[in-house]
Amino acid sequence: VLNMNSNDIINCGTINNIPLNVYGNYFATVTQTLTATNTPTRVLLNFDVPSSSSDNGITLTTSGSNQGRITFDYTATYNITWSAYLLHGSSGSTTSFIWIRRNGIDITASALTGNTNNSQNEETLATSLQIPITANQYIEFWWAASATNTPLTAIAATTGTPYTKPGVPAFSVSITTAASYIP
């Protein structure tokens, strides 16, 4: 409904047959360690909020050989915001890279890098990108590092002393349609 007096759109659920509420929030709730140095490895996302985001136009594969794959139902430009928590576990220095692939191909300029060592033993990498995606395409997050001693680290929730607090995911992703996403 378009209100011509105030130029407002009221109760609009779709534009060009694309829902306006396409979104997803995904997490890796377990620690992930690389098995080999300098070897790209898919980030294994295992939890989505709400638990059935497929109703919202985006679906996360939470198990099997494609675990961590995020598939899109609609052609649009999406805001993709992600963060990773890296915890250095031993001596030396480790350089880590994390990036996005769309349908198995690296997305230009989507990588972030971090360096952890004994003096800086934890690193949080985070960014937000606008990425055009066609219906039925998928994205995956990939990472590699110069050593295997800096895992994507999840911290469990705690209750009691000194206080109750929620867990920290090893990796988190939030996806929404961009404001100018209409194809």
Coordinates of C-alpha atoms in Angstrom, one line a residue, residues 15-20 22 56-58 71-79 102 131-138 176-178 180-183:
I15 CA 8.8 -5.7 -4.2
N16 CA 9.1 -7.3 -7.7
N17 CA 8.0 -10.6 -6.0
I18 CA 11.0 -10.5 -3.6
P19 CA 10.2 -10.6 0.1
L20 CA 11.5 -7.6 2.0
V22 CA 15.2 -11.9 3.6
N56 CA 13.4 -16.2 5.0
G57 CA 15.0 -16.8 1.6
I58 CA 18.4 -18.0 2.8
T71 CA 22.2 -20.7 -0.3
F72 CA 20.0 -17.8 -1.5
D73 CA 16.5 -18.0 -3.0
Y74 CA 16.4 -14.5 -4.5
T75 CA 18.6 -12.4 -6.8
A76 CA 19.6 -9.3 -4.8
T77 CA 22.5 -7.4 -3.3
Y78 CA 23.1 -8.6 0.3
N79 CA 24.8 -7.0 3.3
R102 CA 30.5 -17.5 -4.2
I131 CA 27.7 -8.7 -2.5
P132 CA 25.4 -9.2 -5.5
I133 CA 24.0 -12.8 -5.5
T134 CA 21.8 -14.5 -8.1
A135 CA 19.0 -16.8 -7.0
N136 CA 20.2 -20.3 -6.1
Q137 CA 23.8 -19.2 -5.8
Y138 CA 25.7 -20.0 -2.5
T176 CA 20.2 -8.9 5.1
T177 CA 19.2 -7.5 1.8
A178 CA 20.8 -4.2 0.9
S180 CA 18.9 -0.8 -2.9
Y181 CA 18.7 -4.5 -3.7
I182 CA 15.8 -4.5 -6.1
P183 CA 17.1 -6.1 -9.3

